[in-house]
XYZ file of C-alpha atoms in Angstrom:
669
model
C 121.214 98.026 64.486
C 123.917 96.705 62.147
C 124.509 98.775 59.042
C 122.736 97.728 55.874
C 124.516 95.400 53.475
C 124.228 96.582 49.872
C 126.331 95.450 46.919
C 128.103 92.958 49.158
C 129.416 95.490 51.680
C 128.270 97.107 54.922
C 127.298 100.798 54.937
C 127.248 103.259 57.837
C 123.478 103.571 57.706
C 120.711 101.336 59.055
C 117.402 100.387 57.476
C 115.540 102.592 59.986
C 117.606 105.694 59.150
C 115.655 106.562 56.005
C 112.545 108.082 57.595
C 113.721 111.693 57.843
C 115.702 111.873 54.568
C 112.845 110.035 52.842
C 110.213 112.463 54.138
C 112.362 115.404 53.048
C 112.836 113.930 49.577
C 109.102 113.216 49.349
C 108.347 116.830 50.217
C 110.699 118.109 47.504
C 109.570 115.546 44.914
C 105.854 116.132 45.448
C 106.246 119.900 45.168
C 108.371 119.407 42.088
C 105.870 116.979 40.543
C 102.955 119.360 41.186
C 104.912 122.241 39.659
C 105.814 120.303 36.495
C 102.281 118.965 36.104
C 100.861 122.481 36.473
C 103.413 123.826 33.985
C 102.484 121.179 31.446
C 98.688 121.503 31.843
C 98.704 125.305 31.733
C 101.234 125.802 28.940
C 100.898 122.705 26.749
C 99.160 124.822 24.096
C 102.305 126.924 23.795
C 104.537 123.968 22.907
C 103.903 124.199 19.174
C 107.147 126.082 18.718
C 110.262 124.611 17.050
C 111.468 121.871 19.378
C 108.258 121.991 21.382
C 107.476 118.322 20.693
C 110.729 117.357 22.382
C 109.959 119.535 25.389
C 106.434 118.145 25.638
C 107.801 114.603 25.571
C 110.433 115.587 28.135
C 107.803 116.894 30.556
C 105.472 113.897 30.124
C 108.243 111.362 30.744
C 109.535 113.406 33.695
C 106.055 113.489 35.264
C 105.771 109.705 34.953
C 109.323 109.157 36.234
C 108.721 111.400 39.244
C 105.466 109.576 40.049
C 107.344 106.258 40.111
C 110.103 107.743 42.287
C 107.538 109.228 44.696
C 105.873 105.841 45.045
C 109.211 104.113 45.688
C 110.340 106.681 48.263
C 106.940 106.438 50.004
C 107.413 102.678 50.296
C 110.947 103.185 51.668
C 109.668 105.609 54.336
C 106.826 103.287 55.360
C 109.135 100.274 55.664
C 111.790 102.299 57.523
C 109.203 103.217 60.176
C 108.577 99.578 61.063
C 110.220 97.527 63.803
C 112.729 98.748 66.372
C 116.480 99.243 66.442
C 117.060 95.639 67.524
C 114.159 94.189 65.536
C 114.854 94.770 61.823
C 112.648 91.881 60.737
C 109.760 94.070 59.481
C 112.303 95.983 57.373
C 113.796 93.000 55.541
C 112.470 94.278 52.188
C 114.431 97.526 52.515
C 117.428 96.377 50.497
C 115.216 95.483 47.511
C 113.486 98.849 47.656
C 116.833 100.617 47.743
C 118.032 98.677 44.706
C 114.887 99.843 42.877
C 115.417 103.409 44.053
C 119.048 103.422 42.973
C 118.074 101.925 39.615
C 115.729 104.872 39.031
C 118.681 107.228 39.212
C 119.905 106.014 35.825
C 116.881 107.250 33.831
C 116.784 110.370 35.992
C 120.402 111.222 35.172
C 119.843 110.429 31.484
C 116.717 112.588 31.362
C 118.440 115.451 33.190
C 121.313 115.262 30.675
C 118.886 115.359 27.730
C 117.082 118.327 29.253
C 120.382 120.164 29.642
C 121.277 119.354 26.010
C 117.935 120.639 24.689
C 118.279 123.851 26.656
C 121.789 124.253 25.262
C 120.375 123.997 21.736
C 118.265 127.073 22.468
C 114.734 125.827 21.888
C 112.543 128.792 20.914
C 109.347 128.494 22.965
C 107.321 130.523 25.403
C 109.596 132.183 27.943
C 107.642 130.789 30.915
C 107.949 127.273 29.533
C 111.659 127.748 28.904
C 112.304 129.019 32.410
C 110.284 126.117 33.809
C 112.371 123.622 31.856
C 115.588 125.278 33.042
C 114.401 125.097 36.679
C 113.420 121.448 36.195
C 116.856 120.521 34.858
C 118.576 122.458 37.668
C 116.529 120.692 40.348
C 117.270 117.320 38.742
C 120.992 117.862 38.910
C 120.850 119.242 42.471
C 119.069 116.076 43.648
C 121.506 113.835 41.773
C 124.493 115.686 43.252
C 122.974 115.566 46.770
C 122.459 111.826 46.462
C 126.089 111.344 45.446
C 127.233 113.347 48.493
C 125.047 111.257 50.816
C 126.480 108.048 49.363
C 129.999 109.321 50.066
C 129.024 110.229 53.662
C 127.510 106.834 54.499
C 130.335 104.925 52.807
C 132.152 102.742 55.331
C 135.793 102.126 54.303
C 135.776 98.918 56.354
C 132.444 97.698 55.019
C 134.026 95.425 52.445
C 136.217 93.771 55.106
C 133.313 92.830 57.395
C 132.353 89.552 55.870
C 129.184 88.122 57.389
C 129.494 85.073 59.613
C 127.745 81.840 58.742
C 124.277 81.392 60.253
C 125.602 79.045 62.912
C 127.691 81.877 64.329
C 131.375 82.643 64.826
C 132.025 79.674 67.135
C 132.389 77.465 64.052
C 135.596 79.269 63.235
C 138.676 77.859 64.898
C 140.378 80.125 67.412
C 143.387 80.791 65.182
C 141.235 81.838 62.211
C 139.010 83.981 64.443
C 142.031 85.669 66.027
C 143.564 86.397 62.623
C 140.293 87.877 61.344
C 139.892 90.082 64.431
C 143.506 91.295 64.298
C 143.132 92.077 60.612
C 140.003 94.125 61.249
C 141.694 96.035 64.078
C 144.711 96.829 61.910
C 142.487 97.999 59.061
C 140.361 100.103 61.421
C 143.441 101.750 62.915
C 144.764 102.539 59.446
C 141.443 104.073 58.372
C 141.205 106.230 61.500
C 144.806 107.373 61.126
C 144.103 108.417 57.537
C 141.015 110.348 58.658
C 142.895 112.117 61.441
C 145.780 113.051 59.153
C 143.297 114.480 56.653
C 141.521 116.550 59.325
C 144.851 117.737 60.748
C 146.606 118.260 57.427
C 147.709 121.757 58.463
C 149.738 120.401 61.392
C 153.402 119.617 60.929
C 154.625 116.042 60.628
C 157.359 115.775 63.246
C 157.908 112.666 65.361
C 155.614 113.798 68.167
C 152.775 114.508 65.762
C 153.119 111.083 64.146
C 153.022 109.456 67.582
C 149.897 111.452 68.441
C 148.245 110.408 65.163
C 148.927 106.736 65.878
C 147.807 106.998 69.506
C 144.552 108.755 68.567
C 143.817 106.299 65.766
C 144.368 103.383 68.141
C 141.952 104.955 70.644
C 139.160 105.464 68.099
C 139.587 102.080 66.460
C 139.587 100.303 69.832
C 136.519 102.144 71.078
C 134.347 101.730 67.986
C 135.563 98.433 66.541
C 133.648 96.081 68.848
C 130.173 97.555 68.284
C 127.872 97.149 65.325
C 126.135 100.515 65.606
C 125.562 103.326 63.149
C 125.769 107.007 64.239
C 121.986 107.392 64.534
C 121.875 104.454 66.970
C 124.293 106.296 69.246
C 122.200 109.478 69.007
C 119.060 107.522 69.936
C 120.873 105.852 72.832
C 122.052 109.221 74.188
C 118.497 110.603 73.985
C 117.161 107.593 75.889
C 119.912 107.796 78.511
C 119.197 111.461 79.189
C 115.531 110.751 79.821
C 116.385 107.692 81.901
C 118.778 109.686 84.100
C 116.210 112.450 84.642
C 113.540 109.868 85.429
C 115.746 108.188 88.038
C 116.661 111.529 89.614
C 113.027 112.673 89.759
C 111.906 109.437 91.417
C 114.827 109.198 93.827
C 114.011 109.856 97.466
C 116.310 112.209 99.385
C 117.354 109.428 101.772
C 118.480 107.324 98.820
C 121.213 109.785 97.937
C 124.606 108.582 99.132
C 126.571 111.391 100.675
C 130.357 111.478 100.666
C 131.147 114.059 103.306
C 134.776 115.130 103.337
C 134.610 116.049 107.000
C 134.299 119.223 109.030
C 137.887 120.310 108.396
C 137.277 120.491 104.660
C 133.889 122.161 105.127
C 135.554 124.840 107.218
C 137.816 126.006 104.393
C 135.197 125.764 101.624
C 134.646 129.529 101.577
C 138.374 130.250 101.463
C 139.047 127.787 98.667
C 136.027 128.989 96.693
C 137.324 132.544 96.924
C 140.759 131.346 95.784
C 139.146 129.582 92.820
C 137.264 132.761 91.957
C 140.506 134.737 92.034
C 142.744 132.326 90.130
C 140.164 131.521 87.456
C 141.031 134.933 85.994
C 144.552 133.668 85.269
C 143.280 130.402 83.788
C 141.009 132.423 81.479
C 143.802 134.856 80.603
C 145.938 131.966 79.348
C 143.468 131.539 76.450
C 144.498 134.942 75.089
C 142.413 137.222 72.922
C 139.891 134.656 71.469
C 138.237 134.049 74.857
C 138.419 137.727 75.775
C 136.658 138.789 72.562
C 134.096 136.004 73.051
C 133.332 137.234 76.593
C 133.258 140.893 75.495
C 131.891 140.843 71.933
C 131.015 144.546 71.783
C 133.825 146.216 73.727
C 136.656 143.672 73.687
C 138.159 144.630 70.342
C 138.123 148.311 71.245
C 139.918 147.617 74.535
C 142.742 145.540 73.086
C 142.792 146.960 69.561
C 145.696 149.254 70.370
C 147.827 146.333 71.533
C 147.003 144.383 68.369
C 148.324 147.169 66.148
C 151.214 148.202 68.381
C 154.672 147.218 67.223
C 156.711 144.884 69.410
C 158.582 146.765 72.149
C 161.167 145.917 74.776
C 158.315 145.550 77.264
C 157.180 142.476 75.406
C 160.729 141.133 75.243
C 160.939 141.297 79.015
C 158.253 138.623 79.328
C 159.871 136.326 76.786
C 156.818 136.470 74.593
C 156.439 135.082 71.113
C 153.580 136.144 68.859
C 151.912 138.075 71.679
C 150.281 141.056 69.920
C 146.582 140.931 70.894
C 147.203 138.178 73.437
C 149.160 140.372 75.817
C 146.529 143.104 75.765
C 143.760 140.627 76.610
C 145.890 139.108 79.389
C 146.380 142.535 80.982
C 142.656 143.293 80.735
C 141.622 139.911 82.200
C 144.038 139.821 85.138
C 144.198 143.548 85.914
C 147.985 143.318 86.235
C 150.682 145.512 84.687
C 153.158 144.353 82.071
C 155.974 144.459 84.656
C 154.126 141.809 86.710
C 154.686 139.151 84.022
C 157.794 137.013 84.037
C 157.061 134.970 80.936
C 154.244 134.623 78.409
C 154.426 131.950 75.701
C 151.887 131.054 73.033
C 154.094 128.427 71.426
C 151.630 125.664 70.491
C 152.514 122.181 69.221
C 151.456 118.634 69.974
C 152.318 117.943 73.655
C 153.493 121.564 74.035
C 151.017 124.014 75.598
C 151.059 127.817 75.898
C 151.482 129.156 79.426
C 152.178 132.338 81.351
C 154.025 133.160 84.583
C 153.025 136.251 86.567
C 153.504 137.844 89.977
C 150.170 138.121 91.782
C 150.752 140.745 94.475
C 147.228 140.511 95.869
C 147.682 136.871 96.894
C 151.488 137.104 97.124
C 152.019 134.247 94.740
C 153.891 133.318 91.606
C 151.149 132.104 89.270
C 151.736 129.657 86.430
C 148.663 129.421 84.186
C 148.498 126.718 81.493
C 146.150 127.128 78.540
C 143.375 124.653 77.790
C 142.304 123.206 74.449
C 142.279 125.800 71.645
C 143.817 124.098 68.603
C 144.032 120.842 66.675
C 147.394 120.213 68.321
C 145.717 120.445 71.730
C 142.984 118.016 70.639
C 145.631 115.476 69.659
C 147.199 115.946 73.089
C 143.788 115.315 74.677
C 143.211 112.183 72.618
C 146.551 110.584 73.475
C 144.614 109.104 76.358
C 146.413 105.871 77.235
C 148.303 105.682 80.524
C 152.040 106.034 81.048
C 154.169 105.844 84.210
C 155.119 109.041 85.979
C 158.552 109.077 87.623
C 158.384 110.994 90.892
C 160.737 111.481 93.807
C 158.142 110.523 96.409
C 156.871 107.439 98.186
C 153.707 107.108 96.097
C 153.331 103.711 94.455
C 151.588 102.941 91.177
C 152.137 106.362 89.581
C 150.286 106.446 86.267
C 148.860 109.366 84.319
C 147.248 110.400 81.024
C 149.997 110.132 78.391
C 149.308 113.261 76.318
C 148.754 115.545 79.322
C 151.797 114.051 81.047
C 153.942 114.927 78.030
C 152.537 118.471 78.016
C 153.264 118.885 81.740
C 156.855 117.704 81.205
C 157.276 120.329 78.474
C 156.135 123.156 80.773
C 158.291 121.722 83.583
C 161.393 121.810 81.367
C 160.666 125.390 80.349
C 160.104 126.538 83.926
C 163.190 124.808 85.382
C 165.732 124.564 82.563
C 165.066 128.070 81.207
C 165.236 129.527 84.711
C 161.759 131.084 84.558
C 160.786 130.133 88.109
C 164.228 131.068 89.416
C 163.772 134.517 87.883
C 160.320 134.883 89.428
C 161.438 133.922 92.941
C 164.533 136.095 92.690
C 162.122 139.027 92.367
C 159.650 137.823 95.030
C 161.364 135.181 97.188
C 158.659 135.276 99.869
C 155.832 134.442 97.446
C 154.370 130.936 97.120
C 153.928 129.013 93.865
C 150.376 128.532 92.511
C 149.638 126.627 89.279
C 146.258 126.956 87.551
C 144.577 125.867 84.344
C 141.252 125.044 82.746
C 140.307 121.800 80.957
C 143.427 120.393 79.284
C 145.363 123.138 81.067
C 143.905 121.966 84.385
C 145.186 118.441 83.810
C 148.625 119.729 82.820
C 148.640 122.087 85.833
C 147.817 119.226 88.215
C 150.595 116.995 86.851
C 153.014 119.929 86.782
C 152.207 120.609 90.433
C 152.982 117.000 91.343
C 156.305 117.248 89.470
C 157.216 120.493 91.293
C 156.125 119.247 94.705
C 159.642 118.192 95.692
C 161.541 121.447 94.911
C 158.564 123.634 95.950
C 156.826 121.909 98.899
C 154.336 124.796 99.378
C 153.050 124.642 95.792
C 149.268 124.765 95.337
C 147.133 123.989 92.292
C 143.643 125.084 91.254
C 142.359 122.896 88.435
C 139.183 124.133 86.734
C 137.107 121.482 84.936
C 139.971 118.946 84.789
C 139.573 115.692 82.844
C 138.642 112.678 84.950
C 141.031 110.267 83.240
C 144.159 111.901 84.602
C 145.739 110.173 87.647
C 146.002 106.696 89.117
C 144.213 106.125 92.421
C 147.353 106.506 94.518
C 148.296 109.784 92.834
C 144.729 111.023 93.216
C 144.864 110.443 96.978
C 148.348 111.968 97.181
C 147.212 115.143 95.406
C 144.360 115.922 97.803
C 146.601 117.833 100.181
C 147.670 120.472 97.633
C 145.268 120.400 94.631
C 141.717 121.743 94.508
C 139.541 120.999 91.467
C 136.392 122.914 90.554
C 133.571 121.330 88.520
C 130.391 123.011 87.292
C 127.115 121.120 86.926
C 127.024 118.276 84.400
C 130.317 119.211 82.756
C 131.302 116.150 80.709
C 135.099 116.609 80.850
C 135.515 115.919 84.614
C 133.484 112.755 83.977
C 135.371 111.796 80.827
C 137.835 108.920 80.876
C 138.398 105.806 78.808
C 136.724 103.620 81.423
C 133.741 105.981 81.615
C 133.458 105.969 77.835
C 133.342 102.178 77.878
C 130.656 102.348 80.563
C 128.697 104.831 78.429
C 128.978 102.492 75.453
C 127.610 99.593 77.506
C 124.727 101.708 78.777
C 123.888 102.833 75.233
C 123.853 99.224 74.044
C 121.636 98.163 76.934
C 119.091 100.976 76.622
C 118.847 100.459 72.861
C 118.369 96.705 73.226
C 115.524 97.166 75.734
C 113.618 99.924 73.955
C 110.476 98.943 72.065
C 110.069 102.196 70.094
C 111.083 102.864 66.465
C 114.218 104.946 66.101
C 112.479 107.875 64.397
C 110.127 108.257 67.384
C 113.040 108.110 69.813
C 114.878 110.872 67.924
C 111.789 113.070 67.517
C 110.835 112.817 71.170
C 114.436 113.214 72.221
C 114.751 116.491 70.282
C 111.472 117.714 71.786
C 112.692 116.829 75.291
C 116.018 118.618 74.802
C 114.364 121.758 73.420
C 111.177 122.053 75.464
C 111.600 119.673 78.409
C 108.745 117.537 79.660
C 108.229 114.480 81.808
C 110.820 111.768 81.071
C 108.521 109.035 82.384
C 106.173 109.750 79.475
C 108.945 109.049 76.977
C 110.339 105.707 75.768
C 112.740 104.891 78.603
C 111.087 101.699 79.837
C 113.763 99.207 80.878
C 111.572 96.876 82.870
C 110.193 95.013 79.881
C 106.600 96.190 79.736
C 105.192 95.296 76.358
C 108.629 94.325 75.189
C 109.296 90.704 74.420
C 112.859 89.485 74.017
C 114.402 91.576 71.202
C 115.078 89.592 68.053
C 118.723 90.613 68.135
C 119.240 91.644 71.742
C 122.292 93.160 73.329
C 124.746 90.660 71.889
C 123.783 91.531 68.315
C 124.989 95.092 68.843
C 128.528 93.851 69.500
C 130.918 92.843 66.777
C 131.538 89.092 66.557
C 134.874 88.063 67.970
C 135.353 91.159 70.112
C 136.490 90.674 73.718
C 133.251 92.241 74.916
C 131.226 89.795 72.864
C 132.974 86.698 74.073
C 133.553 87.566 77.725
C 130.317 86.274 79.184
C 127.500 84.177 77.844
C 125.074 85.733 80.305
C 125.741 89.405 79.789
C 128.079 90.494 77.033
C 128.081 94.013 78.436
C 129.719 93.224 81.781
C 133.248 92.759 80.473
C 136.128 94.398 82.347
C 137.568 97.632 81.043
C 140.461 97.443 78.584
C 142.078 100.412 80.331
C 143.175 101.018 83.947
C 140.903 103.481 85.763
C 142.168 107.047 86.130
C 140.773 109.722 88.449
C 140.507 113.521 88.715
C 143.080 115.410 90.786
C 142.774 116.640 94.371
C 139.716 117.617 96.363
C 136.705 118.617 94.290
C 134.398 121.601 94.731
C 131.152 121.073 92.844
C 129.044 124.022 91.727
C 125.619 122.646 90.901
C 122.655 124.544 89.549
C 119.535 124.292 91.677
C 115.967 125.326 90.910
C 114.593 125.760 87.413
C 115.791 127.770 84.494
C 114.633 128.259 80.949
C 116.122 126.171 78.170
C 116.282 129.046 75.704
C 117.399 131.939 77.893
C 120.935 133.080 77.117
C 121.398 134.064 80.755
C 118.834 132.110 82.760
C 118.221 133.002 86.388
C 120.387 130.247 87.883
C 121.196 129.448 91.501
C 124.183 127.346 92.489
C 124.892 125.078 95.428
C 128.509 124.809 96.537
C 129.870 121.699 98.228
C 132.827 119.391 98.510
C 132.250 116.243 96.454
C 133.828 112.818 96.280
C 135.301 111.684 92.975
C 132.771 108.831 92.839
C 130.052 111.408 92.119
C 131.726 111.915 88.745
C 132.048 108.232 87.898
C 129.381 108.318 85.163
C 128.875 110.579 82.187
C 125.614 112.528 82.543
C 123.720 113.288 79.351
C 122.057 116.679 78.997
C 122.022 119.945 77.053
C 124.462 121.544 79.522
C 127.049 118.774 79.534
C 129.118 120.848 77.074
C 128.158 124.420 77.988
C 129.015 123.845 81.658
C 132.596 123.285 80.522
C 132.950 126.684 78.854
C 135.288 128.980 80.834
C 132.996 132.016 80.528
C 130.049 130.042 81.960
C 132.260 128.792 84.786
C 133.430 132.330 85.565
C 129.839 133.566 85.664
C 128.845 130.762 88.034
C 131.839 131.526 90.277
C 130.919 135.213 90.387
C 127.397 134.274 91.464
C 128.424 131.743 94.100
C 131.088 133.948 95.684
C 128.912 137.050 95.809
C 126.074 135.037 97.338
C 128.247 133.534 100.071
C 129.664 136.969 100.842
C 126.139 138.394 101.168
C 124.926 135.474 103.272
C 127.712 134.786 105.730
C 125.243 133.282 108.191
C 124.134 130.529 105.768
C 125.337 126.975 106.564
C 128.398 126.083 104.477
C 126.959 122.728 103.463
C 123.572 124.210 102.675
C 124.512 125.077 99.154
C 124.568 128.814 98.713
C 122.652 130.230 95.837
C 122.469 133.443 93.926
C 120.693 134.902 90.951
C 122.778 135.299 87.843
C 122.355 138.616 86.059
């Protein structure tokens, strides 16, 4: 639903967004009105004190004013409940009601100011009456201040630039004028997003790399959001509908309808070995996060275990590993990996845009030199993540069409320079020349580890990589195929990051637009039922996910109305505006993929539900769509992934006779 137009500008709120705030305000206003009325009726005989006439008049006028406000807010709530997201016709009177409601703020502010002035004068009346008046004035100002904050939140900086098109539509504009208008809007949107990002990241330095990251991130956000005419609540409703739709499709899907991408018997044969390797090397990927993850995983004992290292002064032992700002980090790394300080060649927690912390250690158990790259832990890392456009990757190999995620590629080059130019790997292999090189990482670190492995493939042909929960939008198709011989990725459940790429985000946007346009339920019902479904579960077929029409006639606005006029998506096709090609080249996850998937049922509220996991090789196409669900974020957490790995490995060890493709399972403690 397009944002409402008030005072000649568009706002980031729709006419059907006022149900919940209106009901809350009604609740507060009615209680307040009952309290003031009771105060006046019970204590009006005690208002014969000096200044009591003023207070009596104040209460009477306030009671009348509140009654008018309650009536207006009730009308706003009733109107906001009408229609659907794409059918705002029944809500066409909303703007007039809001003008009336905003006009009532003037007498309310004036009356609150007078009440504050009379209290300041020290009116001598009954103490109960005085306290009641003070509470009344305080509540008045709290509501006024809250309203001002809400207005600031829903203010759209670009609202004044979005001039409405004439009724005949945008095709009456000549192509040059339309192109100029669209380019102007894109430039303004990019500027607004860059200002927002700079404000949120004000504590980050302003070097050249940071400025490039700001511009790249602003371009991404402005490109993604500029061609839709949705408000945030529309997106929330669309996500709720998509989750129910996905569950409904999965529940109704027959087993023979599932397309299987079998990697072949040779890959199935080494599933156990690679799963055990993942279980082992995940400890290094977790250690790279330092003390924050360790304390999070061990909230009661972690601080006691590493507290001595936090307080210990820097010694030559720390200098041997080239560390900077190690302190608690080194203690948590030792506890997580079980290694000794002499086993570490280098530990760095230097963190800037495109520059990630990493560690290099000698793993004697697996006879390997392990390079572990840290995942996202800071605003600088987020900017690296969001520099998501593609850039060419120069490699000394026969692979054609080498493209990769720009921000992660820059981060991998930084680690590569440190490892090679600073002689870190040379030092490691001078100590253990017979060891092999293994590179690991989680999330952003997994993407950087995969690209770093590709860069080191020529000087170290035996290099291996274990990428835990890597981002999908990482490698071009040719690089993805090339990496399958030496990279293994591990994905847990519905983890959103291995399904996250620019092309998948565009697909998600199209699906949100489509499901919203074909839903015949009011937004407040969609959100209420969606919250209930997320918290308590239920049957998705009983919820508003009907896409086959049903009672629904053609929406008054339809899919096209949810797209901004003049956008490439809008103008691509007259039949379906949502089938436009992606603006970005497709990128894929690295290497072969092991998928840990929860099977059976588990409680939604249990902190440690009894979960069972199937283990299988999966094709990258199984991660070609973003799946909506309550675990799409928690499945990405490294501690959850480690717990699932512990369960899967222990189960396969206890059940060696189970078929490898059968999906081993285990109870999680």
